[in-house]
Amino acid sequence: MKHGSRSSRQPLSGSTTLKAIETTYNPRHHRFAVILACWTFLLIVAGALVTSNDAGLSVPDWPTSFGSWYKIPKLVGGVKFEHTHRMIAQVAGLLTIILAIWTWKVDKRRWMRILGLVAVGTVVVQGVLGGLTVLFYLPPAVSSAHAAVAQTFFCIAVVMAMFTGRQWIEEHPCVEFDGRKPTLFTLTLLSILVLYVQLLLGAMFRHHGMSWWPHVLNAVVVSFVLAWTAIRALSIYSHIEAVRRPAILMLSLLITQLGLGFLAFQTRVEWGKDAVQPELPMVVSTVVHVAVGALLLATTVVLAIQVWRHVPVAFEERVPQAQRDASVA
Amino acid sequence: MSKTPSFVILLLPVLLLISSCNTNQSSNTAAQRQASTTATSTPIDPATVASVSGTIRFDGPVPAPKKIDMSQDPACTGSNQGEMLVVSNGNLANVLVYIKDGLGNRTFMPPSTPVIIDQRGCRYHPHVLAAMTGQTIQIRNDDATTHNIHPMPKHNREWNISETTSSPAIQQRFANQEIMMPMKCNLHPWMRMYINVVSNPFFAVTDSAGKYEINGLPPGTYTLAFVHEKLGELDQQITLAPKENKTVDEAFKSPNGD
């Protein structure tokens, strides 16, 4: 293993491992968390279909649908997209509540229990934001917040699935300290930040609150930061599987997302400016762009957590000058 | 039996009184409306009124109208195509022509008759509508499916109402002037039209032959505006003498500069 001259990263020792969390792996609980993450991904796709098909207000009321709490309306035109999205969202809410209760009962980790509650809070906020988009006729700020919270919730569902997994619970992570500047952990946090900005800019453009160019301009920043992060992770920590895999996935998704972004721009901005209705190439490219964007954000969050676990920041021990002088004396 | 006639006799004056009160009330209301009209509408001498008419042309190649796929809803039958640029023999339909400026402090009451929007064949009839501020707009649904009517104003209150086949016609009014306000159906995303709300009664929308006519104008100098949903606005200064019938034509150019 090569060590950089400035790096203070060192395996604690071949046999030294960290294992601070004591909980048992519950396969059914984990599978349920995975189902919630997959269901949330489906929900994001359904939501993207609503926006791309301009169907956001096809059901004019909320929380009822055409005045009813339970009746399924005739699923034609935009109602097909909007009401399906609402039904998937209701199931997602229910699954989240079940997972939170289940986590509270079976998981010994206090922070994990709190995460379950945070997931419930997020899904409630998301539902209310969805309702506000209907009641206030899709104001760009609210619709964009709805899009951003959707992906935040997806990230929470994904990390809950990861935290309940066998590997997370049973592995004894081998830790290497990172003394480079900026640290890999800093880079992953920066990646999440620029992706969030990109998500908001994209959502604002998609919901007619902003022009397309800030989103396209920030794509350059996102590409640079994510490529830097991935290259750092893969060039130095590729031997750590938990870091290597999400780093490779992040890089692959970034490349895919750039291609999809170009396609979405062409179909919507260039070819679609005089469109008389939402056309299939535009719908497909924009929905896939949103879906891959969600996967990219979640993968980056996973990478950040794995880096935090396996490659923590090496803090230089700092002794106050007075103490240092005293000890010398 | 004997009680019935006396009951009717007793009731008759009351009924007559109510009837007379109602008559008075309606005649009062009419009188009030008249008074109100007189008070708020600036009178125009009918002996001097002028008119303006003309034809709007489109210079440039006309793209073939885009066909609309209505397969999302089986109740939407027939063929449909985009109405963004409707040109026949070089004449442009769906152009709003209205007096933009020059009426001074004159005020006008909205007509009591409503203007009608009909949803038929999953499209709006007409594609471009003009009404006066405060005038009732009646929206009918002649399709065997539900529509929702969602205007997207900038200077008026926004609303979004569902209208089934059996629903009574929707009646709405807009309080403020607004030109080319989009209105759409979110169930059928190809359904889009434009409502124009004008604060005076001097407006018209060009027909399929590109023609318009505005009558009853007091003599004066005005800014006549021609507005198209895609091609934008063109203005002309006109001066109308008493009883003059002026012809004012206009031509829009292709936005691509062809």
Tab-separated table of N, CA and C in Angstrom, chain A residues 21-24 29 103 106-114 160 162-165 168-169 309:
chain	number	residue	atom	x	y	z
A	21	ILE	N	-21.022	-0.359	17.766
A	21	ILE	CA	-22.471	-0.499	17.807
A	21	ILE	C	-22.863	-1.933	18.105
A	22	GLU	N	-23.701	-2.075	19.064
A	22	GLU	CA	-24.133	-3.423	19.439
A	22	GLU	C	-25.609	-3.586	19.112
A	23	THR	N	-25.893	-4.221	18.025
A	23	THR	CA	-27.280	-4.582	17.706
A	23	THR	C	-27.224	-5.834	16.854
A	24	THR	N	-28.309	-6.523	16.794
A	24	THR	CA	-28.301	-7.765	16.018
A	24	THR	C	-28.973	-7.544	14.666
A	29	HIS	N	-36.449	-7.075	9.115
A	29	HIS	CA	-36.441	-5.623	9.311
A	29	HIS	C	-35.660	-4.951	8.185
A	103	THR	N	-38.494	-0.309	13.874
A	103	THR	CA	-37.137	0.081	14.278
A	103	THR	C	-37.108	0.378	15.774
A	106	VAL	N	-37.177	-3.120	17.534
A	106	VAL	CA	-36.128	-4.135	17.395
A	106	VAL	C	-34.700	-3.585	17.395
A	107	ASP	N	-34.557	-2.317	17.081
A	107	ASP	CA	-33.193	-1.779	16.951
A	107	ASP	C	-32.745	-1.153	18.266
A	108	LYS	N	-31.567	-1.564	18.708
A	108	LYS	CA	-31.090	-1.063	19.993
A	108	LYS	C	-30.398	0.298	19.865
A	109	ARG	N	-30.065	0.660	18.641
A	109	ARG	CA	-29.334	1.918	18.451
A	109	ARG	C	-30.303	3.092	18.582
A	110	ARG	N	-29.983	3.976	19.508
A	110	ARG	CA	-30.886	5.106	19.771
A	110	ARG	C	-30.992	6.019	18.543
A	111	TRP	N	-29.848	6.264	17.899
A	111	TRP	CA	-29.836	7.152	16.732
A	111	TRP	C	-30.645	6.567	15.583
A	112	MET	N	-30.690	5.243	15.531
A	112	MET	CA	-31.451	4.583	14.467
A	112	MET	C	-32.955	4.751	14.709
A	113	ARG	N	-33.322	4.681	15.963
A	113	ARG	CA	-34.727	4.912	16.323
A	113	ARG	C	-35.129	6.349	15.956
A	114	ILE	N	-34.210	7.269	16.273
A	114	ILE	CA	-34.488	8.683	15.959
A	114	ILE	C	-34.596	8.869	14.440
A	160	MET	N	-31.322	4.048	5.772
A	160	MET	CA	-31.950	3.140	6.754
A	160	MET	C	-31.785	1.693	6.309
A	162	MET	N	-29.321	0.665	4.516
A	162	MET	CA	-27.902	0.355	4.695
A	162	MET	C	-27.593	0.068	6.176
A	163	PHE	N	-28.130	0.902	7.057
A	163	PHE	CA	-27.831	0.751	8.486
A	163	PHE	C	-28.426	-0.519	9.089
A	164	THR	N	-29.470	-1.032	8.458
A	164	THR	CA	-30.080	-2.270	8.978
A	164	THR	C	-29.494	-3.508	8.304
A	165	GLY	N	-28.590	-3.282	7.340
A	165	GLY	CA	-28.008	-4.405	6.593
A	165	GLY	C	-27.002	-5.202	7.411
A	168	TRP	N	-23.343	-3.685	7.526
A	168	TRP	CA	-23.162	-2.534	8.431
A	168	TRP	C	-23.135	-2.978	9.886
A	169	ILE	N	-24.017	-3.917	10.218
A	169	ILE	CA	-24.150	-4.312	11.632
A	169	ILE	C	-23.028	-5.252	12.069
A	309	ARG	N	-17.043	6.317	8.014
A	309	ARG	CA	-16.830	5.115	8.818
A	309	ARG	C	-15.422	4.522	8.640
